Coordinates of C-alpha atoms and ligand atoms in Angstrom, one line a residue:
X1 CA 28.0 -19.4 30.7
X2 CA 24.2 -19.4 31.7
X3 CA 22.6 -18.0 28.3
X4 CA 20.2 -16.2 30.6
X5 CA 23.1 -13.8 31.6
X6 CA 22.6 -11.2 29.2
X7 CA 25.2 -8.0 28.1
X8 CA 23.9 -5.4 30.8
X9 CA 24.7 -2.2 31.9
X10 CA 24.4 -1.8 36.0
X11 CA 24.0 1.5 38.1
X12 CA 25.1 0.9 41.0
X13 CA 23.5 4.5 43.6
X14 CA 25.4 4.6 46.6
X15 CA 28.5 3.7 44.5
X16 CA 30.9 5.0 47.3
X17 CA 28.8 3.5 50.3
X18 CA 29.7 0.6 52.6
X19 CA 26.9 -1.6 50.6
X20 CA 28.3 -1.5 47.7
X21 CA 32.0 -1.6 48.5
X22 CA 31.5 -4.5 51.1
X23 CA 29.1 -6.8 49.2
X24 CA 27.7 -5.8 46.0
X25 CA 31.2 -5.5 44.0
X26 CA 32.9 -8.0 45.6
X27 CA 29.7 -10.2 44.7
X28 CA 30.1 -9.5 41.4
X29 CA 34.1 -9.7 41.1
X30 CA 33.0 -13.6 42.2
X31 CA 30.6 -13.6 39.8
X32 CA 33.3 -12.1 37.2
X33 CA 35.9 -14.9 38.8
X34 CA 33.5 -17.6 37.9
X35 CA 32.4 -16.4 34.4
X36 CA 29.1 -15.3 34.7
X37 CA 28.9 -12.1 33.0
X38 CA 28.6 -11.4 30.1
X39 CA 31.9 -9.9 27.7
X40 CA 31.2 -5.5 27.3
X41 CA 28.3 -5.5 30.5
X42 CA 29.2 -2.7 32.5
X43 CA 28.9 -1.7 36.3
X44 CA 28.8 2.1 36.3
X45 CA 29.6 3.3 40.5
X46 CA 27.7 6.8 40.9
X47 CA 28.6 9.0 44.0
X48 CA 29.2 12.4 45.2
X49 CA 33.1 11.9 45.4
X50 CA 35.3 13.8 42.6
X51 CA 37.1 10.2 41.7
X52 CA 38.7 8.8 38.9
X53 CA 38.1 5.6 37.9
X54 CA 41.2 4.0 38.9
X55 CA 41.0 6.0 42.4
X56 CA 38.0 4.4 42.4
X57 CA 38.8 1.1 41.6
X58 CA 41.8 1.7 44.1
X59 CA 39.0 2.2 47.0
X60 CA 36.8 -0.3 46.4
X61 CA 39.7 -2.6 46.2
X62 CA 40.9 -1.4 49.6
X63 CA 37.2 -2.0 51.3
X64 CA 37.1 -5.1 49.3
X65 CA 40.2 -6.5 50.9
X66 CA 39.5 -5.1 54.8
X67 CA 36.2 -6.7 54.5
X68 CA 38.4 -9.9 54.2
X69 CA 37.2 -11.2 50.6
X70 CA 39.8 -13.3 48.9
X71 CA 40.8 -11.4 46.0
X72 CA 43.5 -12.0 43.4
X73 CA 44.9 -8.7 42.4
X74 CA 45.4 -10.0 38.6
X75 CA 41.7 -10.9 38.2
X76 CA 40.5 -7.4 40.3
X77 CA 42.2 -5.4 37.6
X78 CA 40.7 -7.6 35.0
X79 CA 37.3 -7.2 36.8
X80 CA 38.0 -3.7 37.3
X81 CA 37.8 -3.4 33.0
X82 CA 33.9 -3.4 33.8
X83 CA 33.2 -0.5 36.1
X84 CA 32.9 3.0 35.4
X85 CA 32.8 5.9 37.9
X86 CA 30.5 9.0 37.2
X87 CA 29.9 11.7 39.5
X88 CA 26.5 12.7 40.5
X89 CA 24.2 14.4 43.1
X90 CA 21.2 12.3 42.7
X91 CA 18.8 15.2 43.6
X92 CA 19.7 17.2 40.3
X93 CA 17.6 16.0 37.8
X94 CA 20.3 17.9 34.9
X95 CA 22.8 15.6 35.9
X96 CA 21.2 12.5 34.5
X97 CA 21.8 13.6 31.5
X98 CA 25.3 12.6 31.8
X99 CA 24.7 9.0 32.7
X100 CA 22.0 8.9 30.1
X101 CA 24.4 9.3 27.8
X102 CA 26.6 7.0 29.4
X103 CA 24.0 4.1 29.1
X104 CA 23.7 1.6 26.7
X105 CA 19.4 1.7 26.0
X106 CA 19.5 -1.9 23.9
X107 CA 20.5 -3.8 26.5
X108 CA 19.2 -4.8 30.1
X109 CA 19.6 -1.5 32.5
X110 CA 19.4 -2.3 35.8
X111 CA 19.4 0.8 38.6
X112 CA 20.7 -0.5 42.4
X113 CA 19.5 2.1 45.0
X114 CA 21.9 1.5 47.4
X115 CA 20.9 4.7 49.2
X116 CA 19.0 6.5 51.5
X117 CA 15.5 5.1 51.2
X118 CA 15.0 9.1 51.3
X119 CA 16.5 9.4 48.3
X120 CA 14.2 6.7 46.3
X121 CA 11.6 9.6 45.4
X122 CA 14.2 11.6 43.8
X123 CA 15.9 9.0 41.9
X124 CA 13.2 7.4 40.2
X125 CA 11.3 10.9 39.4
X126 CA 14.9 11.8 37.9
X127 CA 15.8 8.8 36.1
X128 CA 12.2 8.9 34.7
X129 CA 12.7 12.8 33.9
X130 CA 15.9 11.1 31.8
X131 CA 13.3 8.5 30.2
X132 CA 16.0 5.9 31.5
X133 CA 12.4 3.8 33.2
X134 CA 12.1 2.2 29.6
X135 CA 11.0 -1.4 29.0
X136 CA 14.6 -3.0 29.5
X137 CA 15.0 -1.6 32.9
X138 CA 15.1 -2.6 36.2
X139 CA 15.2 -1.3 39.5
X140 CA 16.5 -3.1 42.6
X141 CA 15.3 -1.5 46.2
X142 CA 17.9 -2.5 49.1
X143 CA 15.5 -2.6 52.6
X144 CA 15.2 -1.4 55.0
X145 CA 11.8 -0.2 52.1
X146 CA 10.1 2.5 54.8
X147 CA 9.9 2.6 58.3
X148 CA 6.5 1.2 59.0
X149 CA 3.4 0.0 56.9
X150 CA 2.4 4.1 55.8
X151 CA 6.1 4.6 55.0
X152 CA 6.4 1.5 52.9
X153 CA 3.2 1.8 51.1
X154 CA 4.3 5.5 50.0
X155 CA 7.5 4.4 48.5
X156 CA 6.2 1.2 46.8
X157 CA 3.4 4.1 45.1
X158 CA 5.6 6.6 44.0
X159 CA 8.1 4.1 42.4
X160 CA 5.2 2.3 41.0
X161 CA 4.6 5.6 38.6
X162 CA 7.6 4.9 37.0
X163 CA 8.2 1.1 36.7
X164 CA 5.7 -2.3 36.7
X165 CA 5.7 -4.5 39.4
X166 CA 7.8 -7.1 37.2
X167 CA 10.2 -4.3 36.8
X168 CA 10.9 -3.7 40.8
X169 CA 13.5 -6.1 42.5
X170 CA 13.3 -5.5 46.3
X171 CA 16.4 -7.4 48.0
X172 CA 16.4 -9.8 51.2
X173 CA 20.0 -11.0 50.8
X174 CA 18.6 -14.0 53.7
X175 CA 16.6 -15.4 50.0
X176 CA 19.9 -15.2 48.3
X177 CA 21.6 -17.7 50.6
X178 CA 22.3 -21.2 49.2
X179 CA 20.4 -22.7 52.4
X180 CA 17.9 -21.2 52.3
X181 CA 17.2 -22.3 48.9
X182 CA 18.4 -25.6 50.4
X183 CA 15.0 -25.5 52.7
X184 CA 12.7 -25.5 50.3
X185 CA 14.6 -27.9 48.7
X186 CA 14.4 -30.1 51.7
X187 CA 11.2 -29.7 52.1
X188 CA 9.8 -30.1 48.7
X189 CA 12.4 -32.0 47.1
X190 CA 11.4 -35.1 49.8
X191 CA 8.5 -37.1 50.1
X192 CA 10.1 -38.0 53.4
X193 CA 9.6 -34.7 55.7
X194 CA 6.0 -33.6 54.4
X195 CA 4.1 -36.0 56.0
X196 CA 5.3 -34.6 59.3
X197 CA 5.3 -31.4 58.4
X198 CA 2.2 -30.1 60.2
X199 CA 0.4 -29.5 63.6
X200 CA -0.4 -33.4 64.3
X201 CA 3.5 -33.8 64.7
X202 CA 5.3 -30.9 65.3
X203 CA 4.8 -28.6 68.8
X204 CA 7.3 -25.9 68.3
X205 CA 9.4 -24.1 66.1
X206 CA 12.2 -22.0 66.2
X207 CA 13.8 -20.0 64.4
X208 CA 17.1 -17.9 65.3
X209 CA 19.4 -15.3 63.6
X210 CA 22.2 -14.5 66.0
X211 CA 25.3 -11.8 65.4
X212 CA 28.3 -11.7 67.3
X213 CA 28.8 -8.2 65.9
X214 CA 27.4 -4.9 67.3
X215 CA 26.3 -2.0 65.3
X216 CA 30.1 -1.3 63.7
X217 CA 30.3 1.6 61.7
X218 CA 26.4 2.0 61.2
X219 CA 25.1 3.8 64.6
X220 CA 23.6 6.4 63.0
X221 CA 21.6 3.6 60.9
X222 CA 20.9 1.5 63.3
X223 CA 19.5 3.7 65.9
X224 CA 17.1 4.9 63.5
X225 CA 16.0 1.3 62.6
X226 CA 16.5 -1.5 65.3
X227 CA 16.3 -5.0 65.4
X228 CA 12.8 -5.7 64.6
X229 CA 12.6 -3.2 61.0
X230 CA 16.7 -4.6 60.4
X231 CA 15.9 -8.3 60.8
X232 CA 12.6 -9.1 62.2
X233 CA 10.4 -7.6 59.7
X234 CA 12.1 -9.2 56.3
X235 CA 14.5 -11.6 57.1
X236 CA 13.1 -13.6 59.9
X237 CA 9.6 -13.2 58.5
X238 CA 10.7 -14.7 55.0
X239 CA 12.6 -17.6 56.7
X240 CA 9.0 -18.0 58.8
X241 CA 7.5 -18.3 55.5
X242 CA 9.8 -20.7 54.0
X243 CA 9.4 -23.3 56.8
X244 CA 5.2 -22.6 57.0
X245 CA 4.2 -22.2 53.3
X246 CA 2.7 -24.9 51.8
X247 CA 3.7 -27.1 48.9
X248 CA 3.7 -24.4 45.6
X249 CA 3.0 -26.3 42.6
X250 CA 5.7 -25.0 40.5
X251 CA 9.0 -22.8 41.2
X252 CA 7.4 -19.7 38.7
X253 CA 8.1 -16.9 40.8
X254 CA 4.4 -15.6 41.7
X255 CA 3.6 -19.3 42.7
X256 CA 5.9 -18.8 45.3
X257 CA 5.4 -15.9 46.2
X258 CA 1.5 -16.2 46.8
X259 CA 2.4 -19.2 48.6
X260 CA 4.8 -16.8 51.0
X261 CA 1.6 -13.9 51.1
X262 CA -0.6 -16.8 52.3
X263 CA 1.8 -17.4 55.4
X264 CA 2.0 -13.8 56.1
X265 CA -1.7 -13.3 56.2
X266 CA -2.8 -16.7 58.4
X267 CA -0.2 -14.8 61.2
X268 CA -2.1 -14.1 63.6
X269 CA -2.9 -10.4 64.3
X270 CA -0.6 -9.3 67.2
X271 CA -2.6 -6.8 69.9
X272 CA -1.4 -4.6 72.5
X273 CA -1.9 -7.9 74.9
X274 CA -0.2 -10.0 73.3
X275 CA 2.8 -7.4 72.1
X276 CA 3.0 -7.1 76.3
X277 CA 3.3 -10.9 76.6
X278 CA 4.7 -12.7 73.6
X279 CA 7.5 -9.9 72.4
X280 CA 10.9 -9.2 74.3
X281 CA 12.6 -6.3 73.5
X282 CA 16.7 -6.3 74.3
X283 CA 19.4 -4.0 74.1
X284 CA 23.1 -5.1 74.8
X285 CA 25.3 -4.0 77.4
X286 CA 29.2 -4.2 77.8
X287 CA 29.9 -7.7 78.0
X288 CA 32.8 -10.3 76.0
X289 CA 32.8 -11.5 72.7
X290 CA 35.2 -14.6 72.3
X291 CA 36.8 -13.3 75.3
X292 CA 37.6 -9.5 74.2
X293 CA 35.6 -7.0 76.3
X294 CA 33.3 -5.1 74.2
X295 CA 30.9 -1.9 74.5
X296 CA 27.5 -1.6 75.4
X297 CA 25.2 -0.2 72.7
X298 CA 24.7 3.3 74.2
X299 CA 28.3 3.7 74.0
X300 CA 28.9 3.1 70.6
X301 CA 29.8 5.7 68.0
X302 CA 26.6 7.7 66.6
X303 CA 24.4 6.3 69.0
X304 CA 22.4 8.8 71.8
X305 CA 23.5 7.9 75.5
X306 CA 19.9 7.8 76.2
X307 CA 18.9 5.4 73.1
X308 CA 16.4 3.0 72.9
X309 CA 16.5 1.6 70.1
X310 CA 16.7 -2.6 70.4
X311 CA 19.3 -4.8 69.2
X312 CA 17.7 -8.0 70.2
X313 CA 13.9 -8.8 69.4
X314 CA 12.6 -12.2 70.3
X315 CA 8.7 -13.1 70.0
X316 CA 5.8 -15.8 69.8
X317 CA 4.1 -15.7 66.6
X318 CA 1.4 -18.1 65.6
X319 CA -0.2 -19.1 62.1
X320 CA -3.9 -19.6 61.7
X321 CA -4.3 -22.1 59.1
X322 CA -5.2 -26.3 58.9
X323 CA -1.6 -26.9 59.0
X324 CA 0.1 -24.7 61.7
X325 CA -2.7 -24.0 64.2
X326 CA -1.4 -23.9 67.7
X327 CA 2.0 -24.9 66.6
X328 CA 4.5 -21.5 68.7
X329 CA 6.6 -20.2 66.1
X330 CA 9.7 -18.5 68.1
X331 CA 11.4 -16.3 66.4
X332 CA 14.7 -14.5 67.6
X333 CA 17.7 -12.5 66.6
X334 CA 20.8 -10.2 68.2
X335 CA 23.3 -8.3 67.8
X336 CA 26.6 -9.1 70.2
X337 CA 25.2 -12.7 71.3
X338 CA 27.3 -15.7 72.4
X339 CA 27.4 -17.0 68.8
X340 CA 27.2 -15.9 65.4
X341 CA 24.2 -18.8 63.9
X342 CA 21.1 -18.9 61.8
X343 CA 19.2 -21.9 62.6
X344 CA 15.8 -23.2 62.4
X345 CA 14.7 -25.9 64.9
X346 CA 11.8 -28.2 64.2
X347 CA 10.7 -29.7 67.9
X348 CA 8.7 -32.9 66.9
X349 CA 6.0 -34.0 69.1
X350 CA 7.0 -36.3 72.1
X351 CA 5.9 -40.4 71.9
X352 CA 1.9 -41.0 73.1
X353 CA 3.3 -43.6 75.6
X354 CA 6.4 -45.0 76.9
X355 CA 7.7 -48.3 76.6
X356 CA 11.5 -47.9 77.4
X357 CA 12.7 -47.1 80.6
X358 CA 14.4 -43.6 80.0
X359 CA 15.6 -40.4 81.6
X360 CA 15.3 -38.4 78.9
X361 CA 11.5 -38.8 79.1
X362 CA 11.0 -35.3 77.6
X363 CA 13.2 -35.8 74.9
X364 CA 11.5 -35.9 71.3
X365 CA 12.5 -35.8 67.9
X366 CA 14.1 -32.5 67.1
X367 CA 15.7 -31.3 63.3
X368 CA 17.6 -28.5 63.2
X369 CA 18.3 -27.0 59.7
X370 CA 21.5 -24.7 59.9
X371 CA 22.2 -22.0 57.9
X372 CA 25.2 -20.2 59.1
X373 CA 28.0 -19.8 59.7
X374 CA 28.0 -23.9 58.7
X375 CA 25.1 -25.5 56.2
X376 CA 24.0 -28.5 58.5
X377 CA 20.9 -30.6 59.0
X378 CA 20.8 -32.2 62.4
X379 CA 18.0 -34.9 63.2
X380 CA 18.1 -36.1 67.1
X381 CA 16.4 -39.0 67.8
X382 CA 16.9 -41.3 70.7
X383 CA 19.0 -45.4 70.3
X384 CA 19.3 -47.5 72.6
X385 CA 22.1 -47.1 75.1
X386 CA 24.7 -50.2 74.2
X387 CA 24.8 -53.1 76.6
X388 CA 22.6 -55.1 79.2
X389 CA 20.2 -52.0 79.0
X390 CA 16.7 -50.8 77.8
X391 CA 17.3 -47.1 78.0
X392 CA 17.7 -44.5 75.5
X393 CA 20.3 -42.1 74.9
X394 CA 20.0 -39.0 72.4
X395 CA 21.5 -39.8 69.1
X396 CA 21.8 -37.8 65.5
X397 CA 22.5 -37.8 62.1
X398 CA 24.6 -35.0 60.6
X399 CA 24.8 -33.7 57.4
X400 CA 27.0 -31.1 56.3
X401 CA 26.1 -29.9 52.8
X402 CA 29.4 -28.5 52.1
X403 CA 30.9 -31.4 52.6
X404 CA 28.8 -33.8 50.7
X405 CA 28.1 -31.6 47.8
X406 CA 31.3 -30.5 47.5
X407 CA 30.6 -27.3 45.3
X408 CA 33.4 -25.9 43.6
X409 CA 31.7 -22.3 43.8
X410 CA 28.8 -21.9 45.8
X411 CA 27.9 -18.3 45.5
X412 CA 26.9 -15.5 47.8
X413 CA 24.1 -14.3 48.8
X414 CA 24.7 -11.1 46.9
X415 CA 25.7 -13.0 43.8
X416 CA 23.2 -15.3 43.3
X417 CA 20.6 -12.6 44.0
X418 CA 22.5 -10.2 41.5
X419 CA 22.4 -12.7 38.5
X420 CA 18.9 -13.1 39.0
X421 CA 18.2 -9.5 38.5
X422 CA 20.5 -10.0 35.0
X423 CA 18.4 -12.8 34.4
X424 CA 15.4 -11.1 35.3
X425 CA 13.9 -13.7 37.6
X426 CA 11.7 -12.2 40.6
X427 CA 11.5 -15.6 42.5
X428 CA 13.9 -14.8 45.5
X429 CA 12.6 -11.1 45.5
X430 CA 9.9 -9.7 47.7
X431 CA 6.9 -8.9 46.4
X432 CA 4.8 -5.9 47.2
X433 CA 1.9 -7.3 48.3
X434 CA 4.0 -9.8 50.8
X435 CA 6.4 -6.6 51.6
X436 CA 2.7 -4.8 52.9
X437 CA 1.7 -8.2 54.5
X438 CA 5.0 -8.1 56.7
X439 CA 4.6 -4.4 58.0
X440 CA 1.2 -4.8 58.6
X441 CA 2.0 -7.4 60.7
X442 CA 5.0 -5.6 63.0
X443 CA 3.0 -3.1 62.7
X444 CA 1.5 -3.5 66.6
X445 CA 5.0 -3.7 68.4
X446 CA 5.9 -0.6 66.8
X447 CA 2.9 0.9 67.9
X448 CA 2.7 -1.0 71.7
X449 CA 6.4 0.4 72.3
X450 CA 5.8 3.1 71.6
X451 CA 2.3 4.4 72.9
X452 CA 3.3 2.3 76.1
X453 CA 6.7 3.3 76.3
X454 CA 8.2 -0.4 76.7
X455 CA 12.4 0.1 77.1
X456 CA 14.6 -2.5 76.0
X457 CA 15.7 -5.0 78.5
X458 CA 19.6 -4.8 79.0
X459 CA 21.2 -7.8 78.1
X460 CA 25.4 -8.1 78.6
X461 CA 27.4 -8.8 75.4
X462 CA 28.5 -12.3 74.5
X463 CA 25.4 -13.7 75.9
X464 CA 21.7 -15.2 74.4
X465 CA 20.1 -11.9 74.8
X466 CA 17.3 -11.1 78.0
X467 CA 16.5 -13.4 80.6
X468 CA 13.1 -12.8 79.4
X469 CA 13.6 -14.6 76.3
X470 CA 13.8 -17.6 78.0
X471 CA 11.0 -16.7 80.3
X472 CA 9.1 -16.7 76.9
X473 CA 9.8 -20.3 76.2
X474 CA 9.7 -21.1 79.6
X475 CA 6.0 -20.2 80.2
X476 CA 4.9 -22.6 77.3
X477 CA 7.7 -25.8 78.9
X478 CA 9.9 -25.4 76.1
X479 CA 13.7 -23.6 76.2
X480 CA 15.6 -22.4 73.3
X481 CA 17.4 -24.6 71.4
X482 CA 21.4 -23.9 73.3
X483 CA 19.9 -24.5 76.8
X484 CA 19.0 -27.9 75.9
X485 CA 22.3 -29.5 74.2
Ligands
LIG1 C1 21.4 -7.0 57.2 C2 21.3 -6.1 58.5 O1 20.3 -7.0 56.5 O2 21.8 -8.3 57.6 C3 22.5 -6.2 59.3 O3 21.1 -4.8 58.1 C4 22.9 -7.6 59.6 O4 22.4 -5.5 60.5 C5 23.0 -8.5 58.4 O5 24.2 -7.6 60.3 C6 23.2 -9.9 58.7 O6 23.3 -10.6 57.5 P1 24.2 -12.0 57.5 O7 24.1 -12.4 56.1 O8 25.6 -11.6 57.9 O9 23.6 -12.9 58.5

């Protein structure tokens, strides 16, 4: 056991919610599976629900097992020797008293708002009230943190009466995944990829996050949020800042993340021009996934027949530093598109001349660094074609990390973010400052749609989203990555 892991006790808000059903506890069963937590830590599920614990242990089983986690039922019960189920409205500040009492105050005490972001005031003025904000707590903040910069800000002020900045874990579970951590691996791990790394040799970028899935069970979420606060905002922006930030000169957690803030302030400011030009806005129609028909968006359940709210953003972004100047950053994502992928695509530079007879004489080096569903990283190059020939034919080298690794547990997401907050390592969280950097950012679309009125363009289900997201490439001579191979 990592001696970091220290006895905790974990309050999980929300405690009956899809969240924490769906991810959190079966992230933490794993976790539990594998060892990691410490003997007498508890995970205390609060929710509005008169439940026992077993009936509760009973549900979260049941959502456990339909979200298709594998679970041994021997080890669940075990696992289920750790939680705790208290009732609670979370508005009523007497009722704290209860879970006060409940708490362990001499060892780590760490509050998950799984909720509402509405309910974020309340529960920190109430746990405060409680005097459960001491020194050995922490608070972990699930996004989406607001719904635009003003929104955001107020939240990040009101919980900063109550805890420090060191005490205040707000989640991206997109930092959590093993490859992503992989990427900066990759990139700062190796001597060989640095030197290229930059605007002399690289003309594009892209970087996707595609979903199969529609909105499910979360319409009423959703339609409030859309694609652009859901996944644009934090994860695509943090995977931006992965790929763009330069070398930090140690792994300390503010080195990083001052490195990330850099990336997110060189963007350059977006204008009502350039929202008009450089952002596509998407919403899916009825279309096929893997050959089932499925519904358009407006038909789904909780969601206005006059919506829209966009499942499918796709933009130009561009950084204004030494490094990245000039160099299109495309940055994508969907809900019901041909394939579920996350994938980053480095387009090198094509050669200055050409010696080889070749009629791929617009092909040039390209790496693409996978992320999901498989961990790959793809580098194309062109060989020689075999025989009496000089021409070239497109050739790669593929790595699967799985497969050369060959990790016996490689966790979650969820998990690995989870045991950081035990640890009480901030690295893979945002930080404040880069949280405000981000919305600021967005900011403009929100604004353009909506002063301007821009609708989503229909795209049908089971495909790459708008023809205007190619158009987007198009303009500049480049296509998305799947239209080339
Ligand atoms: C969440 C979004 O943050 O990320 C969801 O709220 C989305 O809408 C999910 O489906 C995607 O995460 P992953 O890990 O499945 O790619």
């Amino acid at each position: 056991m990592d001696n970091d892991l220290q006895q905790f006790d974990l309050v999980l808000f929300g405690g009956t919610g899809d969240l924490v059903t769906r991810k959190l506890l079966p992230a933490l069963y794993n976790a539990f599976s594998n060892n990691s937590l410490k003997q007498d830590s508890r995970i205390i599920a609060l929710g509005r629900k008169e439940l026992s614990k077993d009936e509760y242990c009973k549900f979260a089983y049941d959502k456990a097992v339909n979200a298709k986690h594998a679970i041994d039922d021997l080890r669940w019960k075990e696992f289920c020797t750790l939680i705790y189920y208290l009732k609670i409205d979370v508005n009523q500040s007497e009722q704290y008293t209860n879970l006060a009492h409940f708490l362990n105050h001499n060892i780590t005490n760490i509050y998950y708002l799984s909720t509402a972001p509405n309910l974020f005031k309340p529960i920190c003025e109430n746990l405060a009230k409680a005097k459960l904000n001491h020194a050995k707590s922490r608070i972990v903040l699930e996004k989406p943190l607001g719904h635009d910069l003003q929104s955001s800000n107020e939240i990040n002020e009101f919980v900063a009466n109550f805890f420090e900045e060191q005490q205040i874990y707000r989640i991206d579970h997109y930092l959590g995944k093993e490859s992503v951590q992989n990427l900066m691996a990759i990139r700062f791990g190796n001597t060989l990829f640095e030197a290229l790394w930059r605007r002399q040799w690289i003309c594009s970028i892209q970087i996707t996050i595609a979903e199969k899935l529609g909105v499910e069970s979360r319409g009423e979420f959703y339609n409030n949020t859309g694609a652009l606060r859901d996944m644009l905002q934090n994860h695509l922006l943090q995977l931006l800042c992965i790929v763009a930030m330069e070398p930090p000169s140690s792994l300390n957690a503010d080195t990083i993340r001052d490195e990330k803030l850099k990336v997110l302030k060189s963007l350059k400011p977006l204008t009502e021009e350039s929202v008009l030009h450089n952002v596509i806005r998407g919403q899916y129609k009825s279309g096929a996934i893997d050959g089932k028909p499925v519904i358009s968006y407006i038909e789904e359940e909780n969601v206005p027949p006059d919506s829209n709210t966009e499942t499918f953003v796709a933009l130009k972004a561009e950084i204004q530093n030494w490094r990245w100047a000039g160099v299109p950053f495309y940055l994508r994502t969907g809900k019901r598109m041909q394939d579920k992928v996350a994938e980053i695509v480095i387009q090198f530079k094509d050669i200055p001349c050409k010696i080889f007879p070749s009629s791929m004489s617009n092909f040039a080096n390209r790496l693409i660094i996978r992320l999901q569903p498989d961990e790959t990283v793809q580098l194309y190059f062109l060989a020689k074609k075999p025989g009496d020939t000089n021409e070239l034919q497109p050739v790669y080298l593929d790595l699967d990390f799985k497969k050369m690794v060959n990790a016996k547990h490689n966790p979650e997401g969820y998990e690995r973010l989870l045991l950081d907050v035990i640890r009480g390592k901030l690295t893979l969280f945002v930080r404040r400052d880069e949280q405000q950097a981000a919305w600021s950012w967005v900011e403009p679309i929100i604004n353009t749609w909506g002063k301007l009125n821009i609708t989503p363009k229909a795209y049908t289900s089971g495909t790459w989203g708008p023809s205007a997201a190619s158009a987007l490439l198009a303009k500049d001579g480049i296509s998305w990555h799947e239209e080339l191979i």
